[in-house]
PDB file of C-alpha atoms in Angstrom:
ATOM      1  CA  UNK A   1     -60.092 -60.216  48.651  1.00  0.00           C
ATOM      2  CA  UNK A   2     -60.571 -63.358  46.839  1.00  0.00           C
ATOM      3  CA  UNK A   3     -59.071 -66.453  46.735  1.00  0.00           C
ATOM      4  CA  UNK A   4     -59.331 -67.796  43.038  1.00  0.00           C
ATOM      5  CA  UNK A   5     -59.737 -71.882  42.819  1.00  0.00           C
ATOM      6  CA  UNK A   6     -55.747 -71.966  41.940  1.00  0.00           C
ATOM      7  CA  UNK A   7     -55.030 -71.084  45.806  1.00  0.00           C
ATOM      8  CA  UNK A   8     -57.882 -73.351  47.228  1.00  0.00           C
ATOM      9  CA  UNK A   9     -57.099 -76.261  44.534  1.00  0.00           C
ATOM     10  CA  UNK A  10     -52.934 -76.038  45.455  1.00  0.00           C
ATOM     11  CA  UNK A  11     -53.979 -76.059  49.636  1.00  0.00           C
ATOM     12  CA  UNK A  12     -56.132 -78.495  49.162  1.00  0.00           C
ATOM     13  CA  UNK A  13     -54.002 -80.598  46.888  1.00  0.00           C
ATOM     14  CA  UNK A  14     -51.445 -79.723  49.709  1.00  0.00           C
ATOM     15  CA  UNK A  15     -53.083 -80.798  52.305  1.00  0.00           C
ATOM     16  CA  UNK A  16     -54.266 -83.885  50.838  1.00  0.00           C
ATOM     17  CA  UNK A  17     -50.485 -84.720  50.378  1.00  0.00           C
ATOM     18  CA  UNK A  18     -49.959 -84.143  53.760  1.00  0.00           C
ATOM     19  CA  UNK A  19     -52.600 -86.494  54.973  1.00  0.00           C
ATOM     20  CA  UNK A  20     -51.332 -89.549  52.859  1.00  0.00           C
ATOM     21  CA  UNK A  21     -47.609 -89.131  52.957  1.00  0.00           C
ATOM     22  CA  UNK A  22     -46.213 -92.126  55.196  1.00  0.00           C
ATOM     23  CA  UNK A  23     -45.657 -94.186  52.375  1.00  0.00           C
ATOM     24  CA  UNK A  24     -44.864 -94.548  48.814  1.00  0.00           C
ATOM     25  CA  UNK A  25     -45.184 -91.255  46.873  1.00  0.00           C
ATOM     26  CA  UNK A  26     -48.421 -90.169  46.199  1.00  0.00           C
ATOM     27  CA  UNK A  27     -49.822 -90.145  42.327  1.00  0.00           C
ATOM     28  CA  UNK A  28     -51.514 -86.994  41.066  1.00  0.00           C
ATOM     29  CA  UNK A  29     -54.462 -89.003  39.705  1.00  0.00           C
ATOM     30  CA  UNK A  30     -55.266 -90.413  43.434  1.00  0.00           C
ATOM     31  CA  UNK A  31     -55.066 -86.873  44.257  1.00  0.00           C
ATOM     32  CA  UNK A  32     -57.507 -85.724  41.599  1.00  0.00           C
ATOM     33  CA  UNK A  33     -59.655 -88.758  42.749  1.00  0.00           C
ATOM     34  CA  UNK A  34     -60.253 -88.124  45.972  1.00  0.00           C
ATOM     35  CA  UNK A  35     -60.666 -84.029  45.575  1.00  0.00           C
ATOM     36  CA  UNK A  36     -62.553 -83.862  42.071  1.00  0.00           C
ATOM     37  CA  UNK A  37     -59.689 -81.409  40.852  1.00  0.00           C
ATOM     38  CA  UNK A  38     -58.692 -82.303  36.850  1.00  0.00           C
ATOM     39  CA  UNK A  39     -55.527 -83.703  36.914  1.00  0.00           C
ATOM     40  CA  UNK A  40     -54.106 -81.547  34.272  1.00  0.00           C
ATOM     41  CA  UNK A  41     -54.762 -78.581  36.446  1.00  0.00           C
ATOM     42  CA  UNK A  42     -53.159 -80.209  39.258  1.00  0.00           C
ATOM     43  CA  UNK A  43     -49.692 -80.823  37.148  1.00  0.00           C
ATOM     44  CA  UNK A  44     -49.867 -76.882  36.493  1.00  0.00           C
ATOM     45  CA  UNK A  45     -49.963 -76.384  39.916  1.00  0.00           C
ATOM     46  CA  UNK A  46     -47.478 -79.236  40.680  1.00  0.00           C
ATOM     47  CA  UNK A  47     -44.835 -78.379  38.637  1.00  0.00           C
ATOM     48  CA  UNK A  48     -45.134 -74.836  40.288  1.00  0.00           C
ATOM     49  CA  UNK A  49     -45.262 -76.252  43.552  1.00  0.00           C
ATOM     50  CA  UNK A  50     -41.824 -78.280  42.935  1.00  0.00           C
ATOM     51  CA  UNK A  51     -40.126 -75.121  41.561  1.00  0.00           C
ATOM     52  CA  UNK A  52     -40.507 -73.839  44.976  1.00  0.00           C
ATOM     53  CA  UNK A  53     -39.576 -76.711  46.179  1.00  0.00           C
ATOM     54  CA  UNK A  54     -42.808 -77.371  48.349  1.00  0.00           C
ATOM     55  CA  UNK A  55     -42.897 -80.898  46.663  1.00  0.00           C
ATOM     56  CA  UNK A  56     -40.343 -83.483  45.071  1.00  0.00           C
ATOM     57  CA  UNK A  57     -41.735 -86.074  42.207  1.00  0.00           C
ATOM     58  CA  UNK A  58     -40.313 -89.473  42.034  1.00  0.00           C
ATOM     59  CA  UNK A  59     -40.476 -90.764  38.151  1.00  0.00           C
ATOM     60  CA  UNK A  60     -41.408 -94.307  37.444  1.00  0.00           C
ATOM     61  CA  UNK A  61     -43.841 -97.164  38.135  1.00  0.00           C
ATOM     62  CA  UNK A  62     -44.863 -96.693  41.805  1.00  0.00           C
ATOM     63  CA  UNK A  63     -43.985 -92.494  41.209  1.00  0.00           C
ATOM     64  CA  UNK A  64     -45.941 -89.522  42.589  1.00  0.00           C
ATOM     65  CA  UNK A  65     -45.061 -86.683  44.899  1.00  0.00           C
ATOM     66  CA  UNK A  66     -43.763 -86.219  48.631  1.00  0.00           C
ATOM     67  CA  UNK A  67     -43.544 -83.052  50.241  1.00  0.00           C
ATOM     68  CA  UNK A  68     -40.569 -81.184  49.806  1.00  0.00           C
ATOM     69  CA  UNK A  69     -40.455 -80.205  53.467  1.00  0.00           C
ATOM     70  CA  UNK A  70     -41.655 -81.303  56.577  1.00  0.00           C
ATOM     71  CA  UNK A  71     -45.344 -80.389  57.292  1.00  0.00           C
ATOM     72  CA  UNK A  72     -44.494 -78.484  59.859  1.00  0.00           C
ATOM     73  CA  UNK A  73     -42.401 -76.271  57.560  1.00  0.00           C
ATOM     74  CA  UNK A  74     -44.671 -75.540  55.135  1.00  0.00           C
ATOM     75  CA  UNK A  75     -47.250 -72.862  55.660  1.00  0.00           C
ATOM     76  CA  UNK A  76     -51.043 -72.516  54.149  1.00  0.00           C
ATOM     77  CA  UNK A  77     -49.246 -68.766  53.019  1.00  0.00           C
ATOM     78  CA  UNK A  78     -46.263 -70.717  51.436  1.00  0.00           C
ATOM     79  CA  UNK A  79     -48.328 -72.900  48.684  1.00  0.00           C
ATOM     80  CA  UNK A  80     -50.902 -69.533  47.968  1.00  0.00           C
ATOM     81  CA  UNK A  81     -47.602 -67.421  46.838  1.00  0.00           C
ATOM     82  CA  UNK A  82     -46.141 -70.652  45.234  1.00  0.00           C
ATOM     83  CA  UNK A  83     -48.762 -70.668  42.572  1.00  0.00           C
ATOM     84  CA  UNK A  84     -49.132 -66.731  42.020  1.00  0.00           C
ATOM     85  CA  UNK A  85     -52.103 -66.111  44.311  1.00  0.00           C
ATOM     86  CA  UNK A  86     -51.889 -62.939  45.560  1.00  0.00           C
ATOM     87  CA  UNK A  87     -52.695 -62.351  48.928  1.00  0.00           C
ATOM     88  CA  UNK A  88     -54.098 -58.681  48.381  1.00  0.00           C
ATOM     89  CA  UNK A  89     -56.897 -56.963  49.589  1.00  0.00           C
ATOM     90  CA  UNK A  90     -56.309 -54.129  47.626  1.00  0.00           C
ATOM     91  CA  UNK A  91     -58.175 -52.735  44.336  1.00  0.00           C
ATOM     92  CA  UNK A  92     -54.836 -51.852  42.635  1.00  0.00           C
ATOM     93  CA  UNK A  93     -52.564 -54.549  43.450  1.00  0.00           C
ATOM     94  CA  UNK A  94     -50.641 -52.616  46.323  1.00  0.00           C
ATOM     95  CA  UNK A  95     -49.510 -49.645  43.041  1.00  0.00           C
ATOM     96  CA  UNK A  96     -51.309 -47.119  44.846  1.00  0.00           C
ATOM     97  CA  UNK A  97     -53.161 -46.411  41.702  1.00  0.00           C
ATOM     98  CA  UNK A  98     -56.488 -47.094  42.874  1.00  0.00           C
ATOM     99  CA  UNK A  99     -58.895 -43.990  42.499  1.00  0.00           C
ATOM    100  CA  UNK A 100     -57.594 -42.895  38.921  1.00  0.00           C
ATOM    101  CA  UNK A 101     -54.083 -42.797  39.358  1.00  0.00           C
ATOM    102  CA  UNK A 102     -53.580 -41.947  42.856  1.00  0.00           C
ATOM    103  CA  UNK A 103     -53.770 -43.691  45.980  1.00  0.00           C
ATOM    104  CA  UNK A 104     -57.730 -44.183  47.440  1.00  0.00           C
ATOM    105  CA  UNK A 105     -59.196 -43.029  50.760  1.00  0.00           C
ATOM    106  CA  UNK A 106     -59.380 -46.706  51.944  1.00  0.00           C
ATOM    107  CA  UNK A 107     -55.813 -47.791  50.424  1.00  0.00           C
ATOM    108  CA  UNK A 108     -54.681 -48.614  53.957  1.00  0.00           C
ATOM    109  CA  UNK A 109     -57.159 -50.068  55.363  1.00  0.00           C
ATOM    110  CA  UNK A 110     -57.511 -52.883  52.410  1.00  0.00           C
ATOM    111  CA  UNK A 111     -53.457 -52.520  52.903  1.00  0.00           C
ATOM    112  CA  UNK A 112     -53.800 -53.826  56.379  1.00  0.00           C
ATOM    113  CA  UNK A 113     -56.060 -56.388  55.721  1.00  0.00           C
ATOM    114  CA  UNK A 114     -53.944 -58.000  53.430  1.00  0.00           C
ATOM    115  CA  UNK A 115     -51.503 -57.967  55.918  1.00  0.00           C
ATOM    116  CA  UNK A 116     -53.652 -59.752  58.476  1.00  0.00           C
ATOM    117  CA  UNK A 117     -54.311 -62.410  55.990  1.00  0.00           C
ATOM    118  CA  UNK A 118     -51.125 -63.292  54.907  1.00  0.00           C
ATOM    119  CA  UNK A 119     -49.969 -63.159  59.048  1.00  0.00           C
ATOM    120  CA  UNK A 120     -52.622 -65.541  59.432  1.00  0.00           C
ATOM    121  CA  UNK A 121     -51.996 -67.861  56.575  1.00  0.00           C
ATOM    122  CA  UNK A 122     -48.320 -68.025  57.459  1.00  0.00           C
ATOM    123  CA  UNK A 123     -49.367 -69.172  60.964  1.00  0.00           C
ATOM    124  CA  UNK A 124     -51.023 -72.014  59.739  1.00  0.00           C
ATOM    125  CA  UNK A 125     -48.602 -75.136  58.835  1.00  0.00           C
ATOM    126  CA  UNK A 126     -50.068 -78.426  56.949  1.00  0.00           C
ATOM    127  CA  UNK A 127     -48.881 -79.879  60.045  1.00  0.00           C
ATOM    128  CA  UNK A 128     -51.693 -77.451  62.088  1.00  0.00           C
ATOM    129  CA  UNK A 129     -54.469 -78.521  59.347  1.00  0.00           C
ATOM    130  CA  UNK A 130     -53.622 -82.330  59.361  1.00  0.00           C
ATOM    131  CA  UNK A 131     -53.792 -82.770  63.330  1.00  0.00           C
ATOM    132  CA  UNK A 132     -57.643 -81.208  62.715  1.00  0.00           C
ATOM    133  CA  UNK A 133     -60.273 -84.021  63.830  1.00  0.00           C
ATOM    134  CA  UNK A 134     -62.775 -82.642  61.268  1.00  0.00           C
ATOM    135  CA  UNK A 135     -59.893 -82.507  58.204  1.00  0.00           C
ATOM    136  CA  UNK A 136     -58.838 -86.073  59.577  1.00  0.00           C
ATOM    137  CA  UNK A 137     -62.723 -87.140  59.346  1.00  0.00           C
ATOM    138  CA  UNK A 138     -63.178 -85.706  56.150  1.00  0.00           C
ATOM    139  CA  UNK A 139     -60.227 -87.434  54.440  1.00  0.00           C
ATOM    140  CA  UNK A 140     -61.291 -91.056  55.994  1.00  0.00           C
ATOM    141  CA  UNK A 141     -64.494 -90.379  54.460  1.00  0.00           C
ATOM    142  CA  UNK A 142     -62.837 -89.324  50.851  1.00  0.00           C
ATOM    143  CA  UNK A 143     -60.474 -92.621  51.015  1.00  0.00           C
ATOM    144  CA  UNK A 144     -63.631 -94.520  51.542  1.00  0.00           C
ATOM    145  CA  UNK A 145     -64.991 -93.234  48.463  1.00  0.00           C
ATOM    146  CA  UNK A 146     -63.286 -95.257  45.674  1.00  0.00           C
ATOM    147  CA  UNK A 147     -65.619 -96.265  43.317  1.00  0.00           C
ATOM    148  CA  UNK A 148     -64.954 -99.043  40.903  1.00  0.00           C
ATOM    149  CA  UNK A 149     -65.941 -99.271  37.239  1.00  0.00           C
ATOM    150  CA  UNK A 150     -66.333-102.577  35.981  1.00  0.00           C
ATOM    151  CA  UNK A 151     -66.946-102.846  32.307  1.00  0.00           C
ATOM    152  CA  UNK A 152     -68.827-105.590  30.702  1.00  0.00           C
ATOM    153  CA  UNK A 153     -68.198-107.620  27.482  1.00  0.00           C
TER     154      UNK A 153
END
């Protein structure tokens, strides 16, 4: 299994969210900032992310995005299914199609382990990830980094 950069770019997005949310709402460009994600990919993956209702935008001067829920409430497996990342170990997708058409000698197995991940993943809230010294050390670090362009005339 393999996570694709859609399902690492939402969590992370995610989790940055979570980190900076006692406040006003959050712009997607100070997101994109701070995690070197494009900001066009991160309104894709916003605007999936609000259909789900894992986030709510506020419009306007001073707009951005809140989480939808409490970070408690929101698991790591939530925002991975929110954006289409399947969690699947499998070669065919869970169709049993595998070897030809029919189901492969390891068809469980793979089966199971994409079980196991997606227990795991649902075990873990933003709330879990947030109250992480090294994720806390690692976002002072990134809000440290702002660097300023001055332009000359």
């Amino acid at each position: 299994m393999r996570l694709t950069t859609k399902g690492r770019y939402a969590v992370t997005a995610m989790l940055d969210l979570a980190l900076h949310q006692h406040g006003d709402p959050i712009a997607l460009a100070d997101i994109a900032e701070r995690q070197g994600i494009s900001l066009s990919y991160l309104e894709q993956l916003f605007a999936r992310l609000r259909r789900e209702g894992l986030v709510t935008s506020c419009r306007g001067p001073g707009g951005g995005y809140r989480l939808g829920r409490d970070a408690t409430d929101i698991a790591v497996a939530d925002v991975i299914c929110a954006v289409d990342e399947p969690v699947d170990a499998t070669r065919c997708g869970g169709l049993e199609n595998c070897q030809g058409e029919e189901r492969c000698l390891t068809h469980d197995l793979w089966q199971d382990l994409s079980q196991q991940i997606h227990r795991f993943l649902s075990d873990i809230d933003l709330a879990k990830l947030v109250e992480r010294r090294r994720v806390r050390e690692v976002a002072r670090r990134q809000d440290g980094v702002r660097v300023e362009v001055t332009v000359s005339v």
